[in-house]
XYZ file of C-alpha atoms in Angstrom:
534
model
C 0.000 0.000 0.000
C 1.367 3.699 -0.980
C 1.973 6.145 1.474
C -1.375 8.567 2.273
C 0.918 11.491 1.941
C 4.020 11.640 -0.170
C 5.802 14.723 -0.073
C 9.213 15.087 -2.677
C 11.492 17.904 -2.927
C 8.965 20.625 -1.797
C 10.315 24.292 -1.312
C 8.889 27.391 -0.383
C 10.234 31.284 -1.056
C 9.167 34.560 -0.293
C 11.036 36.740 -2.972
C 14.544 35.518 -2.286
C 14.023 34.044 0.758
C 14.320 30.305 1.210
C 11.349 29.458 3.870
C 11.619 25.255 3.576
C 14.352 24.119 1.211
C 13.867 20.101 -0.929
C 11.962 18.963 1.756
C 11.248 15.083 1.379
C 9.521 12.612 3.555
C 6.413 9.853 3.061
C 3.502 9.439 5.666
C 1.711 6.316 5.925
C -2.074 5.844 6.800
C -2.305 5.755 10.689
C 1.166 6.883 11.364
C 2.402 10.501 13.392
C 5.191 12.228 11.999
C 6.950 15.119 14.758
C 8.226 18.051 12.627
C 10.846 19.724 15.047
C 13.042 22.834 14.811
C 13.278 26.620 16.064
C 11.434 29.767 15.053
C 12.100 30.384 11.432
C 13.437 26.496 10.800
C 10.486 26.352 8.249
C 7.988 23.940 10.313
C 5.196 25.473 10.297
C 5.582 26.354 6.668
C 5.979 23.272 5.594
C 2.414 23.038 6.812
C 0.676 25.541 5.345
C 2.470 24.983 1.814
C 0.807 21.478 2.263
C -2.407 23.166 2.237
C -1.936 25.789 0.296
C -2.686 28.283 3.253
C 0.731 30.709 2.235
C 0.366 34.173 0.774
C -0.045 35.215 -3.186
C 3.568 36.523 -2.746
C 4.721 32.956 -1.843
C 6.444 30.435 -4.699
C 6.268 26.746 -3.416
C 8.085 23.902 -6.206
C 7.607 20.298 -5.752
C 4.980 18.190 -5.143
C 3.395 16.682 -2.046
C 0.919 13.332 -3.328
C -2.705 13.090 -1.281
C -3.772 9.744 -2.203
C -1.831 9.940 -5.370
C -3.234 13.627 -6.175
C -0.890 16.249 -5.973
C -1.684 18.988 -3.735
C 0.027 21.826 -4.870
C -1.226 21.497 -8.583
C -4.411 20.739 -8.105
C -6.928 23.735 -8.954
C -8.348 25.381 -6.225
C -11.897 24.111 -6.519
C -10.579 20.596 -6.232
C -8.610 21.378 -3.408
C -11.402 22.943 -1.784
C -13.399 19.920 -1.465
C -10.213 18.682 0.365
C -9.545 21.274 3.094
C -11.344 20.945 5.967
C -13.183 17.218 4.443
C -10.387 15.323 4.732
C -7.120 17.339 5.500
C -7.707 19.515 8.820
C -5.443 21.719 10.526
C -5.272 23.004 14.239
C -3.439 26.298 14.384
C -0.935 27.362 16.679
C -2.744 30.513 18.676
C -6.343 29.701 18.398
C -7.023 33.052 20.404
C -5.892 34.154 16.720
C -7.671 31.690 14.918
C -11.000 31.707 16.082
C -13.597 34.342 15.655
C -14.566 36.350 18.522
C -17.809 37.803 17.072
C -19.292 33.911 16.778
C -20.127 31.687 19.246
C -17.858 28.382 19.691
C -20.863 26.142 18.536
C -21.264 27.967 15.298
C -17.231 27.940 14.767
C -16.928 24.329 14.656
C -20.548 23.955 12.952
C -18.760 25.657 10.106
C -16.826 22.358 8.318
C -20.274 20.536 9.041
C -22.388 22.948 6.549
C -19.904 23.152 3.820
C -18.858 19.783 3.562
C -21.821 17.347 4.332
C -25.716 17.190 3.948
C -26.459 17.435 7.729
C -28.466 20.135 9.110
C -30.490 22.161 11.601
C -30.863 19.974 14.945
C -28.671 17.156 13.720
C -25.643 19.809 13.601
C -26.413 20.665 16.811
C -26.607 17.377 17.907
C -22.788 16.767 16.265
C -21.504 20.029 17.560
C -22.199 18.650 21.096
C -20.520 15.308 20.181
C -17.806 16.923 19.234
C -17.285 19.127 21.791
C -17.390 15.769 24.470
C -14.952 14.232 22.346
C -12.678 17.117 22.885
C -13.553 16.614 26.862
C -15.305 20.011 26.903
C -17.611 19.682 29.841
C -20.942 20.884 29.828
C -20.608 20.556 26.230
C -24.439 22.627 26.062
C -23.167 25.498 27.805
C -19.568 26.189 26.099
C -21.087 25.756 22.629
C -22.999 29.236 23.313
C -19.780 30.658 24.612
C -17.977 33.197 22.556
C -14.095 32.308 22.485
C -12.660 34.870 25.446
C -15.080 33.038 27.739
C -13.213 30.065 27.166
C -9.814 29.186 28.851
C -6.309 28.605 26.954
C -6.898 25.109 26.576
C -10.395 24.527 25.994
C -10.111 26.834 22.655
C -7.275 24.628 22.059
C -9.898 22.025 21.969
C -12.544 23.520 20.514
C -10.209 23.786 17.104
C -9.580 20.094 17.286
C -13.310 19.046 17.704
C -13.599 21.946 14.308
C -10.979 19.949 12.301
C -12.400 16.542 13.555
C -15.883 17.432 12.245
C -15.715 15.481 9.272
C -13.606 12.720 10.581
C -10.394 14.058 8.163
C -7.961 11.546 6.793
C -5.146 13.666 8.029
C -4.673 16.103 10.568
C -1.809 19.189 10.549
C -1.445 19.832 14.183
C 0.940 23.037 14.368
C 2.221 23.725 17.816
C -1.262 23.005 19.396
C 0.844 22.650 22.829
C 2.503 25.798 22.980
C 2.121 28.007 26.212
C -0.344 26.035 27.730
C 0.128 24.511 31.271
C 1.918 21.529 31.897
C -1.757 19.687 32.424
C -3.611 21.183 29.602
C -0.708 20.340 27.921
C -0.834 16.601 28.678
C -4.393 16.607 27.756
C -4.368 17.645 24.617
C -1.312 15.421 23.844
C -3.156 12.410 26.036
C -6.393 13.575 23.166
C -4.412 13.655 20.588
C -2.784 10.513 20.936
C -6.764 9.004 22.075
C -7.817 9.740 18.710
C -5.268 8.008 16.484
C -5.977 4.669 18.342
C -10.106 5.056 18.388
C -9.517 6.723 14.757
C -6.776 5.915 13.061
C -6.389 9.621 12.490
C -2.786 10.000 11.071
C -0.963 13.579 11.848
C 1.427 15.819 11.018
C 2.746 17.090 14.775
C 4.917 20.484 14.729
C 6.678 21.235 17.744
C 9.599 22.826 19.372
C 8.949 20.492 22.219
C 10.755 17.382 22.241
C 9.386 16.006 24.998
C 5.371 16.578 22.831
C 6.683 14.639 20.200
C 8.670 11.778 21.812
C 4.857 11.552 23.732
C 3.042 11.500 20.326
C 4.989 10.597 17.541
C 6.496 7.599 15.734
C 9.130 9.189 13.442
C 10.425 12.589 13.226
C 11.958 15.112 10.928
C 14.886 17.682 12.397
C 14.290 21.221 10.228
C 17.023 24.105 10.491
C 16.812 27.110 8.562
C 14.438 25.850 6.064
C 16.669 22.630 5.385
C 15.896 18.995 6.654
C 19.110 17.883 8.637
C 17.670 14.582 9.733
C 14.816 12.329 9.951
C 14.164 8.663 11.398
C 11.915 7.135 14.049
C 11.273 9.221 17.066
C 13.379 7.049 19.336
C 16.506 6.357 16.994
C 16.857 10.136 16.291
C 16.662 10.950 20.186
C 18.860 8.074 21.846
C 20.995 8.305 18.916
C 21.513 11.685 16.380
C 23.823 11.539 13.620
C 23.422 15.610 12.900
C 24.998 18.221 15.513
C 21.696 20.403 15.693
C 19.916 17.503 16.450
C 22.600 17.042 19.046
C 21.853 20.348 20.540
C 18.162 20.159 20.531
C 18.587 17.333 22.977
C 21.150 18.552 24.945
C 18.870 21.628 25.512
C 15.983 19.617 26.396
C 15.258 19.848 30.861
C 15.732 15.610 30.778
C 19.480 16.038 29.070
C 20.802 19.734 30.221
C 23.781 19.412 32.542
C 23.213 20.319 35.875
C 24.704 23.624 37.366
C 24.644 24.369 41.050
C 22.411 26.819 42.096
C 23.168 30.201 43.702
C 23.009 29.686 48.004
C 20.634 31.632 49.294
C 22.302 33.846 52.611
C 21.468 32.954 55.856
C 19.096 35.836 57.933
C 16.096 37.677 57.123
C 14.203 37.272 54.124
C 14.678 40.260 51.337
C 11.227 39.623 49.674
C 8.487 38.614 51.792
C 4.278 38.728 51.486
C 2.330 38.264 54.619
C -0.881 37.131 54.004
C -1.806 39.140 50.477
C -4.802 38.945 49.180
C -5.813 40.860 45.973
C -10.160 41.258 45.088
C -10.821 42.420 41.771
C -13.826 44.946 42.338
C -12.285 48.315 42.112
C -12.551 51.363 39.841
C -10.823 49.378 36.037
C -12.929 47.659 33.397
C -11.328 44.630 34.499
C -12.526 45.572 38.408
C -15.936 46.847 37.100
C -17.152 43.296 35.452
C -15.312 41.476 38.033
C -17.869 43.789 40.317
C -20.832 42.519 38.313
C -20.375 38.968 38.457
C -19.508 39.083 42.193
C -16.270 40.029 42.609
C -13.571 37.648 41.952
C -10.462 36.831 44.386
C -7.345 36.117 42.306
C -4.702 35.769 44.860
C -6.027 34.177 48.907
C -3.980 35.249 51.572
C -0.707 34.744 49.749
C 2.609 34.127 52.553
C 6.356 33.251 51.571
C 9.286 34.745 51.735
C 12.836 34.638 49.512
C 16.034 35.550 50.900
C 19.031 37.273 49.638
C 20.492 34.855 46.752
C 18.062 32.588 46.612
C 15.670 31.754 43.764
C 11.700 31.444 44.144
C 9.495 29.541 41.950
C 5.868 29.940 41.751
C 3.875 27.262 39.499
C 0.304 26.587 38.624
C -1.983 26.463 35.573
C -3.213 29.532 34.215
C -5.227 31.446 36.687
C -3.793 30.442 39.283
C -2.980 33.693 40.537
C 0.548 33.434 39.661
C 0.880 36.677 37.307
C -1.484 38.698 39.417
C 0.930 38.134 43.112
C 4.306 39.196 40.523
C 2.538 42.421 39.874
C 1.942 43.165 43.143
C 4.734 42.732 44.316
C 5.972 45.429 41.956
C 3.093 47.686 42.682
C 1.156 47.365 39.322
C -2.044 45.565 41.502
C -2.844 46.559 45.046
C -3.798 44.237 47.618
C -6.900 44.531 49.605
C -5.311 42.856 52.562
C -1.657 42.378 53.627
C 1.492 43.300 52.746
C 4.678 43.217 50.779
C 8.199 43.740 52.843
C 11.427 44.151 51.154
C 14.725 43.917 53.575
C 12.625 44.403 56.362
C 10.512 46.891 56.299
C 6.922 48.087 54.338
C 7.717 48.152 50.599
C 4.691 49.513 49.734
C 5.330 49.314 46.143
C 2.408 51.459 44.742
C 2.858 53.610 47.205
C 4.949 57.479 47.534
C 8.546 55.643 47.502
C 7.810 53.547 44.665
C 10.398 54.468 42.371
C 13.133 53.969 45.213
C 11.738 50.507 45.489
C 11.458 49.641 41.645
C 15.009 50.331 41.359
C 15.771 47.800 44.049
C 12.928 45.224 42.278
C 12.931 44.581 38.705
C 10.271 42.588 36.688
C 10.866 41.486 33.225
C 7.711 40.178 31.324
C 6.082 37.344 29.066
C 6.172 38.749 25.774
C 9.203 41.277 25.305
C 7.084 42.434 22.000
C 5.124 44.212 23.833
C 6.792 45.492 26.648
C 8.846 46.878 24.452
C 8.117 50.067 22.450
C 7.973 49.388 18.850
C 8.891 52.330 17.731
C 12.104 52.635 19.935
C 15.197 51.165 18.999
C 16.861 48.419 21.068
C 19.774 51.375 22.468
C 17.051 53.806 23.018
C 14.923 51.005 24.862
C 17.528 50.179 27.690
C 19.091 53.830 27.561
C 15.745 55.155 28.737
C 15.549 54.261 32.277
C 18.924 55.321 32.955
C 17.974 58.904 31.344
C 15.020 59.344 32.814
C 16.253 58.560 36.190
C 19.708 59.685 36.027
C 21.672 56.653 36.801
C 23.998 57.448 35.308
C 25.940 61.071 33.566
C 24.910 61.766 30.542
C 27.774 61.266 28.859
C 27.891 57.710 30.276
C 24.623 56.495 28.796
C 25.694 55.437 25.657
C 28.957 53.089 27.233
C 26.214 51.910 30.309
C 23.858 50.329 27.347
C 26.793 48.663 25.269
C 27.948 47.067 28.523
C 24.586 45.959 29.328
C 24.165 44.296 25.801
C 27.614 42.680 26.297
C 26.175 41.442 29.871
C 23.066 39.664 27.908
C 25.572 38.308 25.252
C 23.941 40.572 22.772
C 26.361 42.347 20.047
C 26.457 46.297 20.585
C 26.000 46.421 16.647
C 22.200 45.242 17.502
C 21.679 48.617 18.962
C 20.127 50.524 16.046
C 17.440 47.511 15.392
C 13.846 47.694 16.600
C 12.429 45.023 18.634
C 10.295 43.559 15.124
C 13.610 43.410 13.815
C 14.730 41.071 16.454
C 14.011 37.015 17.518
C 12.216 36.266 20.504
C 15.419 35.463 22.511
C 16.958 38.553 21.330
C 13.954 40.679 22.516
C 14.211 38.648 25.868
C 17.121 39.679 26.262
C 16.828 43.368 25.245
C 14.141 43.128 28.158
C 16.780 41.580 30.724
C 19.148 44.290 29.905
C 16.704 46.878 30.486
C 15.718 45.314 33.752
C 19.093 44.912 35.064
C 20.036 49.345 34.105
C 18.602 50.093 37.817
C 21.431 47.493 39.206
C 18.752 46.009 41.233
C 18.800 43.454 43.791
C 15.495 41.464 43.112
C 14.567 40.420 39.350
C 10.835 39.091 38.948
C 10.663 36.973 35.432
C 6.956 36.296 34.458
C 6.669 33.569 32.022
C 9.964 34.600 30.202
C 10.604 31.430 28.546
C 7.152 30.119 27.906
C 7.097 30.612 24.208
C 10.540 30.211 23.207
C 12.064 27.584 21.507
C 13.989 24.457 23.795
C 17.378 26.301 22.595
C 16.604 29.554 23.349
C 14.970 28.570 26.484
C 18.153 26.834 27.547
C 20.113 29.840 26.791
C 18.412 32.152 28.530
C 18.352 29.955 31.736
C 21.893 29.707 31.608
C 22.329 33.670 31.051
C 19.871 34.244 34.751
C 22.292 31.096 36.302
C 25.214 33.658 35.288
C 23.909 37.202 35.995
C 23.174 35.576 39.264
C 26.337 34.543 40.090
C 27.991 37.792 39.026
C 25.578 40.003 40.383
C 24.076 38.188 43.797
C 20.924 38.824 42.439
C 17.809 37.579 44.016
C 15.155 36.020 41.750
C 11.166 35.516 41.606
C 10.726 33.124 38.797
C 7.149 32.350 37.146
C 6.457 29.567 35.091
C 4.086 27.150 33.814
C 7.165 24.922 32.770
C 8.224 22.864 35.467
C 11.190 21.415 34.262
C 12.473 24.989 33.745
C 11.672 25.717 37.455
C 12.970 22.756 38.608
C 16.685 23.349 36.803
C 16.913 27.108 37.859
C 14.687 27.003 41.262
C 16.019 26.820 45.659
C 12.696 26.397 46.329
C 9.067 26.578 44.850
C 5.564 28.109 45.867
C 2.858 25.852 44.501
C -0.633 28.326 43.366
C -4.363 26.879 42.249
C -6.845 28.638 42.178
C -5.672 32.339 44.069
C -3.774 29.870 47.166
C -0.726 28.316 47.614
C -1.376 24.730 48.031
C 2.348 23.741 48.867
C 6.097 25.764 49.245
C 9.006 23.797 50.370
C 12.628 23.382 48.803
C 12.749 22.402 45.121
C 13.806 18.838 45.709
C 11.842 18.230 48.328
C 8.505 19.476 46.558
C 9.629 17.383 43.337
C 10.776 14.253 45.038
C 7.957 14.082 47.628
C 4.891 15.885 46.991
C 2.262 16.497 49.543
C -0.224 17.361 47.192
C -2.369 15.408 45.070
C -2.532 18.699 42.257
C 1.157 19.006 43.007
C 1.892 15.537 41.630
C -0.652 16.186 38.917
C 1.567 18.913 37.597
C 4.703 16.784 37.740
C 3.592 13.499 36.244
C 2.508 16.215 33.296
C 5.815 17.116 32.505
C 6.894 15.471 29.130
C 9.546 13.315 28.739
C 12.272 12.475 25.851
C 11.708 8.558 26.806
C 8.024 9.370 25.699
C 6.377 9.343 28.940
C 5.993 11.316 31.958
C 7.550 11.794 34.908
């Protein structure tokens, strides 16, 4: 029997550009095929050539065989009777992907009208179906819903019950993991891997995530700047790589990464400490006001821990969880109803009249650099701000003071001139750490810093904290979904669900010998390069 999906010497440019370069590979009927690489390796192009989803300005060459028709040369009205029927694809952001003017019902109703005969109550009899499938509870209730009424992972599924409408023959699942919490993340991949057995649904699986596709996948292809560097089943290519990227991939990966020994935290008081915070949304902003008129809403329940000098804090949970909202005030951008936040000992009062004198001793660096970053400032005039605007140092100075920094970050001076579009996501992280680190502080909060980054970049700028750490005795709050990441860089780790901490203790000790039953739910979630959990 032929392959379902042969795909020979397919390339894709934009002007001269070379997005995927002679790609080759064959997928049989049933099988899952892990497409790995960084940002910009040409994954999720690869993709979208396949289904012809690429801009006008795009040239792809080769051919990629559906079934022994060919894909890219078939006309468009012939291809549309194949989209969505029996090729699906799950996007990457479905916050992106979905529209927020129609309900979630009517979103995945949509492949149902166009491609078969069914209609009225009997699509609303599938929708629900589908949306069980998926393991949407209350599957009545959430079709009505509009998409920002849904959580992270539940559009997530509500995409896959849209492409699984009409039972495709193949499904293109491009990073459908990434940025979701370690146990919506196991779901999906636990769904995922549900439905090939009870379907024989074969995939396509793009990831930067090792760990997803060792979990998922029988063979895998390796992609580096638009070239495939190597390809094989999942388990020869990980416990045995012939190419050096692939090499580094793994050796970037939380299972593989060499151990480094963690700053000590100094004996005495704490630096940073909250005693008993608890933060009510039902104040004066839009987010206050309809938090109001549903009720109010507690995000963070009498939050207490402390870090001391040197040491690094972890604070884990699923997405609200409260993790975000206790970071913020602890730099004064959210003000606690109840409790407080001391810093060496006394009040810190971070929103309050010394505020500035306190944000230069506590620094927090965000999730997506984009947008903490000004777009329209260049990467010199970004980190050069803060030290003009408070004077840190002469005038005269700046421009030395923001080369230095750059250097500190491992980021060339020449980058200066560039704007943060202009720039990769580690790059931008980076820009952002620099920035951070122009007040000389003592305390760095990182919110979600490496949550969307590839496993290489990741590892890099985990090793770049280890070091500014050492050099500077800094003291660090670190946030994160990712507990492998938190586990590698971490003395010891607060536990959040739902607004309380459930669990704090040393890293080891909270890893090794949970207390917790939604602890050890977020640990056996972590993904593994043997293909299983922890």
């Amino acid at each position: 029997m032929s392959p379902l999906l042969q795909v020979r010497d397919l390339s894709v440019r934009f002007g001269d550009t070379v997005a995927v370069g002679n790609v080759s590979f064959d997928l049989e009927r049933g099988a899952a095929l892990g497409i790995v690489g960084e940002s910009g390796s040409g994954k999720s192009v690869t993709c979208r050539a396949l289904m012809r989803l690429l801009p006008k300005t795009a040239r792809i060459d080769g051919s990629a065989r559906f079934e022994g028709d060919d894909l890219l040369a078939m006309p468009d009205r012939q291809l549309d009777t194949i989209r969505g029927k029996r090729i699906a694809m799950v996007f990457q952001t479905p916050a992106s992907h979905l529209d927020p003017l129609m309900r979630i019902g009517d979103q995945v109703a949509e492949t149902l009208r166009k491609h078969t005969d069914l209609r009225g109550r009997a699509i609303r009899d599938e929708v629900l179906r589908l949306l069980d499938v998926v393991r949407i509870p209350d599957p009545d209730r959430w079709a009505r819903a509009y998409p920002h009424q849904l959580s992270g992972g539940m559009k997530q599924r509500a995409m896959i019950a849209g492409a699984l409408a009409c039972k495709p023959d193949l499904l293109l699942a491009d990073e459908p993991t990434t940025a979701l919490d370690a146990t919506v993340q196991k779901s999906v991949l636990d769904l995922l891997a549900q439905l090939r057995r009870e379907q024989e649904l074969t995939m396509i699986f793009v990831s930067h995530d090792l760990g997803a596709v060792a979990q998922v996948c029988d063979d895998m292809l390796v992609m580096r700047r638009s070239k495939l560097v190597e390809s094989g089943p999942v388990r020869r290519v990980v416990e045995a790589p012939q190419h050096d990227y692939t090499r580094q991939l793994i050796a970037s990966h939380p299972d593989r990464m060499k151990t480094v020994p963690l700053a000590t935290a100094t004996e005495g008081a704490p630096l940073v400490e909250a005693r008993g915070l608890r933060i009510r949304y039902g104040g004066g902003t839009l987010t206050d006001l309809i938090a109001r008129r549903e009720g109010g809403f507690i995000a963070v329940k009498g939050a207490d821990f402390s870090v001391r000098p040197g040491e690094t804090l972890g604070i884990v949970g699923e997405s609200g969880s409260g993790k975000s909202t206790l970071a913020r005030a602890l730099v004064g951008l959210t003000r606690p109803d109840r409790g407080e936040v001391m810093f060496d000992g006394r009040p810190a009062e971070p929103a309050g009249r010394n505020r500035i004198a306190y944000l230069r001793e506590v620094q927090m660096i965000y999730q997506h650099p984009y947008e903490a970053l000004s777009p329209r400032m260049s990467v010199q005039a970004a980190i050069a701000e803060p030290l003009r605007r408070h004077a840190l140092v002469p005038a005269d100075r700046i421009a030395a003071r923001v080369a230095d920094l750059m250097k500190q970050v491992d980021l060339s001076p020449d980058l200066g001139r560039r704007f943060p579009g202009q720039l990769s996501g580690g790059q931008c992280q980076r820009v952002a750490i620099a920035r951070a680190l122009a007040f000389d502080p003592r305390v760095l909060i990182a919110d979600e810093i490496t949550s969307a980054l590839d496993v290489t970049l990741q590892a890099q700028v985990i090793a770049l904290l280890l070091r500014l750490q050492k050099e500077r005795g800094l003291t660090m709050i670190f946030i994160s979904h990712d507990l492998s990441v938190i586990r590698r860089l971490c003395n010891s780790v607060v536990v959040m669900r739902r607004g309380e901490i459930v669990e704090a203790g040393p890293t080891a000790q909270v890893f090794d010998a949970p207390r917790q039953d939604y602890t050890r739910a977020l640990i056996d979630a972590i993904p593994h390069l043997d293909g299983g959990a922890a």
